[in-house]
Amino acid sequence: MNATDAASAAPLLAVRDLSIAFRGPQGEVQATRGIDFSLQPGERVGIVGESGCGKTVTGLSILGLLPARSSRVTGRIEFEGRDLLTLSPREMRAIRGARIGMIFQEPMSALDPVFTVGEQIAESLRTHRGFTRRQAREQAIQALDAVGIPLPQRRVDEYPHQLSGGMRQRAMIAIALACEPRLLIADEPTTALDVTIQAQIIRLLADLSRRSGTALLFITHDLGVVAETCDRLLTMYAGEVVEDARVDDALVRPRHPYTSGLLRSIPRLSPRKSVLPSVPGRVPSLTAMPSGCRFQPRCAHAGPDCGHPQALQPVDDSGRRARCIRQTELVLPGALA
């Protein structure tokens, strides 16, 4: 989908002012604050940031998979015109797997150990598509073959513990893709795969998006995968979106210092004994968030005004946004610098 088509289409997913808090022994802590973004049909958006920035909990909140007793989710998550936060558990069950699929980060804990992988793929097809047992089994074999699992006729009857880590991850992807959902949330989907299978899975996800108009929300640490697969880049830091830009624009000229730091940290060919740039410090604890700009303690460009709260402001007419008061005056290096 080109930029003109994406701009004219109604959003498939619109997340507005999404805030997630967790209750613990020390009281309630805020995990994300004011998350705001949208996806058009067929659009591929990558979410990047260090561990602990709120990427995974944002994805889980869309499907209503956060624990109800210990979490509080506010804002709006509009999917196909319906606010998912207002739906009943029964209504959400009809959406999970059929309209929205998710590839979880850890397949061993996501797969049910007492059912074969074929049965777990077939369950979704029988529930949401009305397939017979025989039809669902045949489709499960095809799904395993599509994600590159050898001997799918045999693997379909094996249990998760009988598969290698990479095969379990591919089986998890097969389950998520079985019903060809309108939106696919992929949380580190290629982490356990070797380079060859990783490239195959990335092509599979991109082909599905192009062929059926499936939108892809790609949560990852791998900026190379985002550059190859996605149309837009969302950078998250300390529970906030700090930059929202087209991938090509972000690679050439990032507008937030954190995005620039992540891009400069990508290993590349360089003279021997040269120092790999890095972002100093660590992501702050949920119980000790800095006032004002949350990236300020780690930012080399911080000034006096950075002590005030920062809004996600438009950068230009393309829809690009950045949460930095100095965005118009800084010239930040990107991946190509």
Tab-separated table of C-alpha atoms in Angstrom:
chain	number	residue	atom	x	y	z
A	1	MET	CA	0.000	0.000	0.000
A	2	ASN	CA	1.433	3.381	-1.004
A	3	ALA	CA	1.318	6.490	1.146
A	4	THR	CA	-1.636	8.036	-0.758
A	5	ASP	CA	-3.803	4.927	-0.397
A	6	ALA	CA	-2.897	4.600	3.294
A	7	ALA	CA	-3.813	8.201	3.970
A	8	SER	CA	-7.239	7.915	2.258
A	9	ALA	CA	-8.317	4.618	3.865
A	10	ALA	CA	-10.053	4.408	7.223
A	11	PRO	CA	-7.739	3.063	9.937
A	12	LEU	CA	-8.029	-0.646	10.624
A	13	LEU	CA	-6.635	-0.070	14.121
A	14	ALA	CA	-6.632	3.224	15.989
A	15	VAL	CA	-5.019	3.349	19.441
A	16	ARG	CA	-5.859	6.549	21.284
A	17	ASP	CA	-4.406	7.744	24.601
A	18	LEU	CA	-3.700	4.165	25.717
A	19	SER	CA	-2.347	3.946	29.248
A	20	ILE	CA	-1.566	0.710	31.087
A	21	ALA	CA	-0.958	0.456	34.826
A	22	PHE	CA	-0.148	-2.565	37.012
A	23	ARG	CA	-1.009	-3.057	40.659
A	24	GLY	CA	1.763	-4.412	42.877
A	25	PRO	CA	2.958	-4.535	46.489
A	26	GLN	CA	4.104	-0.903	46.279
A	27	GLY	CA	0.863	0.291	44.714
A	28	GLU	CA	0.008	1.060	41.115
A	29	VAL	CA	2.768	1.744	38.587
A	30	GLN	CA	2.316	3.174	35.102
A	31	ALA	CA	3.744	0.942	32.349
A	32	THR	CA	2.646	3.018	29.335
A	33	ARG	CA	1.260	6.520	29.028
A	34	GLY	CA	-0.698	8.186	26.233
A	35	ILE	CA	0.121	5.684	23.453
A	36	ASP	CA	-1.334	6.999	20.206
A	37	PHE	CA	-0.984	5.456	16.736
A	38	SER	CA	-2.999	3.878	13.920
A	39	LEU	CA	-2.624	1.195	11.240
A	40	GLN	CA	-4.211	1.184	7.816
A	41	PRO	CA	-5.263	-2.065	6.095
A	42	GLY	CA	-2.149	-3.753	4.741
A	43	GLU	CA	0.218	-1.359	6.488
A	44	ARG	CA	3.287	-2.753	8.262
A	45	VAL	CA	4.432	-0.881	11.368
A	46	GLY	CA	7.495	-1.755	13.430
A	47	ILE	CA	7.701	-0.969	17.152
A	48	VAL	CA	11.267	-0.730	18.457
A	49	GLY	CA	12.919	0.145	21.746
A	50	GLU	CA	14.903	-1.444	24.550
A	51	SER	CA	13.455	-4.128	26.809
A	52	GLY	CA	11.121	-2.594	29.374
A	53	CYS	CA	9.879	0.217	27.117
A	54	GLY	CA	6.307	-1.137	26.901
A	55	LYS	CA	6.278	-2.749	23.455
A	56	THR	CA	4.941	-6.183	24.430
A	57	VAL	CA	2.339	-4.962	26.944
A	58	THR	CA	0.986	-2.631	24.262
A	59	GLY	CA	0.544	-5.594	21.913
A	60	LEU	CA	-1.056	-7.744	24.621
A	61	SER	CA	-3.472	-4.962	25.581
A	62	ILE	CA	-4.869	-4.846	22.035
A	63	LEU	CA	-5.996	-8.477	22.356
A	64	GLY	CA	-7.144	-8.054	25.951
A	65	LEU	CA	-4.553	-10.516	27.243
A	66	LEU	CA	-3.328	-8.556	30.262
A	67	PRO	CA	-4.400	-9.943	33.676
A	68	ALA	CA	-7.644	-8.213	34.635
A	69	ARG	CA	-7.020	-8.309	38.387
A	70	SER	CA	-3.588	-6.718	38.332
A	71	SER	CA	-3.812	-4.336	35.382
A	72	ARG	CA	-5.785	-1.248	34.434
A	73	VAL	CA	-6.111	-0.217	30.788
A	74	THR	CA	-7.585	3.154	29.798
A	75	GLY	CA	-8.028	4.949	26.497
A	76	ARG	CA	-9.445	3.538	23.276
A	77	ILE	CA	-8.412	0.635	21.023
A	78	GLU	CA	-10.626	0.870	17.943
A	79	PHE	CA	-10.465	-2.109	15.574
A	80	GLU	CA	-12.705	-2.087	12.505
A	81	GLY	CA	-14.668	0.723	14.149
A	82	ARG	CA	-15.252	-1.064	17.488
A	83	ASP	CA	-13.597	-0.140	20.767
A	84	LEU	CA	-12.047	-3.426	21.940
A	85	LEU	CA	-11.891	-2.203	25.544
A	86	THR	CA	-15.711	-2.168	25.700
A	87	LEU	CA	-16.272	-5.700	24.355
A	88	SER	CA	-17.295	-8.657	26.492
A	89	PRO	CA	-14.977	-11.678	26.908
A	90	ARG	CA	-17.188	-13.657	24.501
A	91	GLU	CA	-16.961	-10.933	21.846
A	92	MET	CA	-13.179	-10.783	22.229
A	93	ARG	CA	-12.887	-14.569	21.804
A	94	ALA	CA	-14.587	-14.218	18.421
A	95	ILE	CA	-11.941	-11.675	17.361
A	96	ARG	CA	-8.800	-13.399	18.679
A	97	GLY	CA	-7.349	-15.726	16.101
A	98	ALA	CA	-9.961	-14.865	13.459
A	99	ARG	CA	-9.621	-11.092	12.992
A	100	ILE	CA	-6.480	-10.443	15.051
A	101	GLY	CA	-3.652	-12.971	15.316
A	102	MET	CA	-0.602	-12.832	17.555
A	103	ILE	CA	2.804	-14.469	17.380
A	104	PHE	CA	4.064	-14.671	20.954
A	105	GLN	CA	7.663	-14.110	21.956
A	106	GLU	CA	8.109	-17.413	23.807
A	107	PRO	CA	6.512	-20.365	21.975
A	108	MET	CA	7.157	-22.964	24.683
A	109	SER	CA	4.923	-21.096	27.119
A	110	ALA	CA	2.378	-20.095	24.434
A	111	LEU	CA	1.846	-23.602	23.027
A	112	ASP	CA	-0.274	-26.075	25.010
A	113	PRO	CA	1.942	-29.057	25.947
A	114	VAL	CA	-0.940	-31.578	26.051
A	115	PHE	CA	-2.107	-31.058	22.458
A	116	THR	CA	-0.240	-31.744	19.231
A	117	VAL	CA	0.724	-28.744	17.130
A	118	GLY	CA	-1.710	-29.921	14.462
A	119	GLU	CA	-4.585	-29.961	16.938
A	120	GLN	CA	-3.723	-26.426	18.048
A	121	ILE	CA	-3.780	-25.129	14.470
A	122	ALA	CA	-6.961	-27.086	13.687
A	123	GLU	CA	-8.775	-25.717	16.747
A	124	SER	CA	-8.638	-22.186	15.366
A	125	LEU	CA	-9.830	-23.286	11.934
A	126	ARG	CA	-12.737	-25.314	13.327
A	127	THR	CA	-13.789	-22.561	15.721
A	128	HIS	CA	-13.578	-19.581	13.385
A	129	ARG	CA	-13.913	-21.103	9.902
A	130	GLY	CA	-16.248	-24.037	10.577
A	131	PHE	CA	-13.857	-26.617	9.083
A	132	THR	CA	-14.430	-30.319	9.642
A	133	ARG	CA	-11.741	-32.265	11.489
A	134	ARG	CA	-10.395	-33.657	8.228
A	135	GLN	CA	-10.353	-30.256	6.494
A	136	ALA	CA	-8.687	-28.650	9.496
A	137	ARG	CA	-5.988	-31.336	9.614
A	138	GLU	CA	-5.186	-30.908	5.916
A	139	GLN	CA	-5.030	-27.138	6.334
A	140	ALA	CA	-2.775	-27.548	9.398
A	141	ILE	CA	-0.324	-29.603	7.319
A	142	GLN	CA	-0.301	-26.900	4.655
A	143	ALA	CA	0.244	-24.213	7.311
A	144	LEU	CA	3.251	-26.070	8.761
A	145	ASP	CA	4.681	-26.515	5.286
A	146	ALA	CA	4.199	-22.796	4.525
A	147	VAL	CA	6.382	-21.776	7.473
A	148	GLY	CA	9.189	-24.120	6.456
A	149	ILE	CA	8.761	-27.058	8.855
A	150	PRO	CA	10.146	-30.227	7.206
A	151	LEU	CA	7.986	-33.369	7.029
A	152	PRO	CA	4.782	-31.519	7.990
A	153	GLN	CA	2.706	-34.724	7.637
A	154	ARG	CA	4.674	-36.129	10.574
A	155	ARG	CA	5.162	-32.958	12.592
A	156	VAL	CA	1.426	-32.264	12.637
A	157	ASP	CA	1.001	-35.168	15.112
A	158	GLU	CA	3.917	-34.212	17.367
A	159	TYR	CA	3.764	-32.335	20.664
A	160	PRO	CA	5.590	-29.042	21.335
A	161	HIS	CA	8.297	-30.729	23.440
A	162	GLN	CA	9.196	-32.946	20.464
A	163	LEU	CA	10.093	-29.936	18.316
A	164	SER	CA	13.228	-27.802	18.388
A	165	GLY	CA	13.002	-24.192	19.543
A	166	GLY	CA	12.975	-22.927	15.977
A	167	MET	CA	10.256	-25.373	14.940
A	168	ARG	CA	8.113	-24.375	17.916
A	169	GLN	CA	8.404	-20.753	16.870
A	170	ARG	CA	7.385	-21.626	13.311
A	171	ALA	CA	4.428	-23.663	14.630
A	172	MET	CA	3.369	-20.601	16.633
A	173	ILE	CA	3.510	-18.527	13.454
A	174	ALA	CA	1.442	-21.169	11.612
A	175	ILE	CA	-1.280	-20.931	14.290
A	176	ALA	CA	-1.356	-17.140	14.052
A	177	LEU	CA	-1.602	-17.173	10.250
A	178	ALA	CA	-4.084	-20.061	9.912
A	179	CYS	CA	-7.230	-17.897	9.622
A	180	GLU	CA	-5.501	-15.095	7.675
A	181	PRO	CA	-6.377	-12.360	10.214
A	182	ARG	CA	-6.868	-8.706	9.260
A	183	LEU	CA	-4.269	-7.670	11.864
A	184	LEU	CA	-1.232	-9.672	12.927
A	185	ILE	CA	0.741	-8.691	16.034
A	186	ALA	CA	4.199	-10.252	15.821
A	187	ASP	CA	6.200	-10.075	19.063
A	188	GLU	CA	9.816	-10.941	18.182
A	189	PRO	CA	8.635	-13.629	15.708
A	190	THR	CA	12.094	-14.538	14.383
A	191	THR	CA	14.151	-14.532	17.597
A	192	ALA	CA	14.735	-18.308	17.786
A	193	LEU	CA	15.234	-18.871	14.062
A	194	ASP	CA	18.414	-19.202	12.054
A	195	VAL	CA	19.151	-16.600	9.388
A	196	THR	CA	17.802	-18.633	6.459
A	197	ILE	CA	14.454	-19.431	8.114
A	198	GLN	CA	14.267	-15.875	9.472
A	199	ALA	CA	14.384	-14.496	5.924
A	200	GLN	CA	11.745	-17.031	4.862
A	201	ILE	CA	9.372	-16.035	7.676
A	202	ILE	CA	9.846	-12.324	6.980
A	203	ARG	CA	8.961	-12.913	3.320
A	204	LEU	CA	5.937	-14.987	4.381
A	205	LEU	CA	4.625	-12.216	6.634
A	206	ALA	CA	5.228	-9.548	3.987
A	207	ASP	CA	3.537	-11.663	1.279
A	208	LEU	CA	0.505	-12.265	3.516
A	209	SER	CA	0.234	-8.534	4.135
A	210	ARG	CA	0.394	-7.688	0.442
A	211	ARG	CA	-1.887	-10.527	-0.717
A	212	SER	CA	-4.721	-10.261	1.780
A	213	GLY	CA	-4.384	-6.733	3.125
A	214	THR	CA	-3.343	-7.952	6.559
A	215	ALA	CA	-1.889	-5.183	8.705
A	216	LEU	CA	1.274	-6.095	10.601
A	217	LEU	CA	2.350	-4.726	13.975
A	218	PHE	CA	5.955	-5.918	14.246
A	219	ILE	CA	7.501	-5.734	17.741
A	220	THR	CA	11.249	-6.237	17.556
A	221	HIS	CA	14.755	-5.201	18.582
A	222	ASP	CA	16.049	-5.809	15.059
A	223	LEU	CA	16.068	-2.517	13.188
A	224	GLY	CA	17.324	-4.315	10.078
A	225	VAL	CA	14.139	-6.391	9.943
A	226	VAL	CA	12.050	-3.227	10.373
A	227	ALA	CA	13.924	-1.518	7.542
A	228	GLU	CA	13.305	-4.502	5.275
A	229	THR	CA	9.718	-5.288	6.235
A	230	CYS	CA	7.873	-2.246	7.564
A	231	ASP	CA	6.411	0.971	6.174
A	232	ARG	CA	6.488	2.946	9.427
A	233	LEU	CA	8.576	2.984	12.568
A	234	LEU	CA	7.306	3.629	16.097
A	235	THR	CA	10.042	4.209	18.649
A	236	MET	CA	9.012	3.565	22.251
A	237	TYR	CA	10.901	4.678	25.332
A	238	ALA	CA	9.865	4.326	28.984
A	239	GLY	CA	6.242	3.603	28.122
A	240	GLU	CA	5.786	6.387	25.575
A	241	VAL	CA	5.931	6.690	21.796
A	242	VAL	CA	8.786	9.141	21.197
A	243	GLU	CA	8.807	9.052	17.389
A	244	ASP	CA	6.389	7.987	14.646
A	245	ALA	CA	7.824	8.194	11.133
A	246	ARG	CA	8.108	6.481	7.787
A	247	VAL	CA	10.959	3.985	7.934
A	248	ASP	CA	12.976	5.647	5.175
A	249	ASP	CA	12.677	9.064	6.826
A	250	ALA	CA	13.724	7.720	10.225
A	251	LEU	CA	16.739	5.908	8.781
A	252	VAL	CA	18.015	9.020	7.019
A	253	ARG	CA	17.148	11.705	9.562
A	254	PRO	CA	15.656	10.690	12.912
A	255	ARG	CA	13.991	13.498	14.850
A	256	HIS	CA	14.320	12.097	18.379
A	257	PRO	CA	17.721	11.534	20.051
A	258	TYR	CA	16.671	8.064	21.231
A	259	THR	CA	15.808	6.905	17.709
A	260	SER	CA	19.155	8.288	16.539
A	261	GLY	CA	20.961	6.415	19.329
A	262	LEU	CA	19.307	3.115	18.403
A	263	LEU	CA	20.169	3.531	14.725
A	264	ARG	CA	23.788	4.451	15.425
A	265	SER	CA	24.119	1.354	17.640
A	266	ILE	CA	23.583	-0.986	14.680
A	267	PRO	CA	26.876	-2.868	14.052
A	268	ARG	CA	28.476	-2.051	10.719
A	269	LEU	CA	31.790	-2.388	8.911
A	270	SER	CA	34.265	0.014	10.499
A	271	PRO	CA	38.013	0.332	11.103
A	272	ARG	CA	39.561	-2.088	13.597
A	273	LYS	CA	39.457	-1.070	17.261
A	274	SER	CA	36.794	1.547	16.562
A	275	VAL	CA	34.175	2.072	19.275
A	276	LEU	CA	30.571	1.022	18.583
A	277	PRO	CA	28.262	3.921	19.534
A	278	SER	CA	25.727	3.129	22.236
A	279	VAL	CA	22.996	4.813	24.244
A	280	PRO	CA	24.425	5.461	27.738
A	281	GLY	CA	22.529	4.461	30.868
A	282	ARG	CA	19.421	2.302	31.220
A	283	VAL	CA	15.667	2.513	30.818
A	284	PRO	CA	14.308	3.984	34.080
A	285	SER	CA	12.338	1.881	36.535
A	286	LEU	CA	8.548	2.156	36.421
A	287	THR	CA	8.651	3.436	39.996
A	288	ALA	CA	11.275	6.123	39.316
A	289	MET	CA	10.375	7.839	36.061
A	290	PRO	CA	12.122	11.173	35.416
A	291	SER	CA	9.991	14.311	35.341
A	292	GLY	CA	9.633	16.057	32.018
A	293	CYS	CA	11.275	14.244	29.122
A	294	ARG	CA	11.830	10.663	30.218
A	295	PHE	CA	14.908	10.346	28.001
A	296	GLN	CA	16.520	13.478	29.448
A	297	PRO	CA	18.974	11.717	31.860
A	298	ARG	CA	20.486	9.763	28.928
A	299	CYS	CA	20.307	12.482	26.280
A	300	ALA	CA	23.411	14.347	25.121
A	301	HIS	CA	21.212	17.132	23.722
A	302	ALA	CA	19.142	17.844	26.851
A	303	GLY	CA	18.552	21.479	27.719
A	304	PRO	CA	16.718	23.457	30.419
A	305	ASP	CA	13.332	23.141	28.685
A	306	CYS	CA	13.598	19.330	28.667
A	307	GLY	CA	12.567	19.308	32.319
A	308	HIS	CA	9.004	20.057	31.231
A	309	PRO	CA	6.583	17.362	29.958
A	310	GLN	CA	7.026	16.672	26.252
A	311	ALA	CA	4.142	16.180	23.816
A	312	LEU	CA	4.194	14.033	20.680
A	313	GLN	CA	4.249	16.895	18.172
A	314	PRO	CA	3.892	16.934	14.367
A	315	VAL	CA	7.178	17.340	12.509
A	316	ASP	CA	5.819	18.012	9.014
A	317	ASP	CA	2.753	17.501	6.823
A	318	SER	CA	3.521	13.788	6.236
A	319	GLY	CA	2.101	12.776	9.618
A	320	ARG	CA	5.531	12.340	11.202
A	321	ARG	CA	5.681	13.075	14.955
A	322	ALA	CA	8.365	13.302	17.622
A	323	ARG	CA	8.319	13.794	21.406
A	324	CYS	CA	11.186	16.289	21.590
A	325	ILE	CA	11.034	20.029	22.184
A	326	ARG	CA	14.282	20.481	20.203
A	327	GLN	CA	13.240	18.444	17.168
A	328	THR	CA	13.375	21.398	14.751
A	329	GLU	CA	16.871	22.539	15.720
A	330	LEU	CA	18.757	19.242	16.120
A	331	VAL	CA	20.475	17.507	13.184
A	332	LEU	CA	20.725	13.915	14.381
A	333	PRO	CA	22.683	11.146	12.625
A	334	GLY	CA	20.756	8.125	11.382
A	335	ALA	CA	21.658	4.642	10.198
A	336	LEU	CA	23.215	5.986	7.018
A	337	ALA	CA	25.384	8.633	8.692
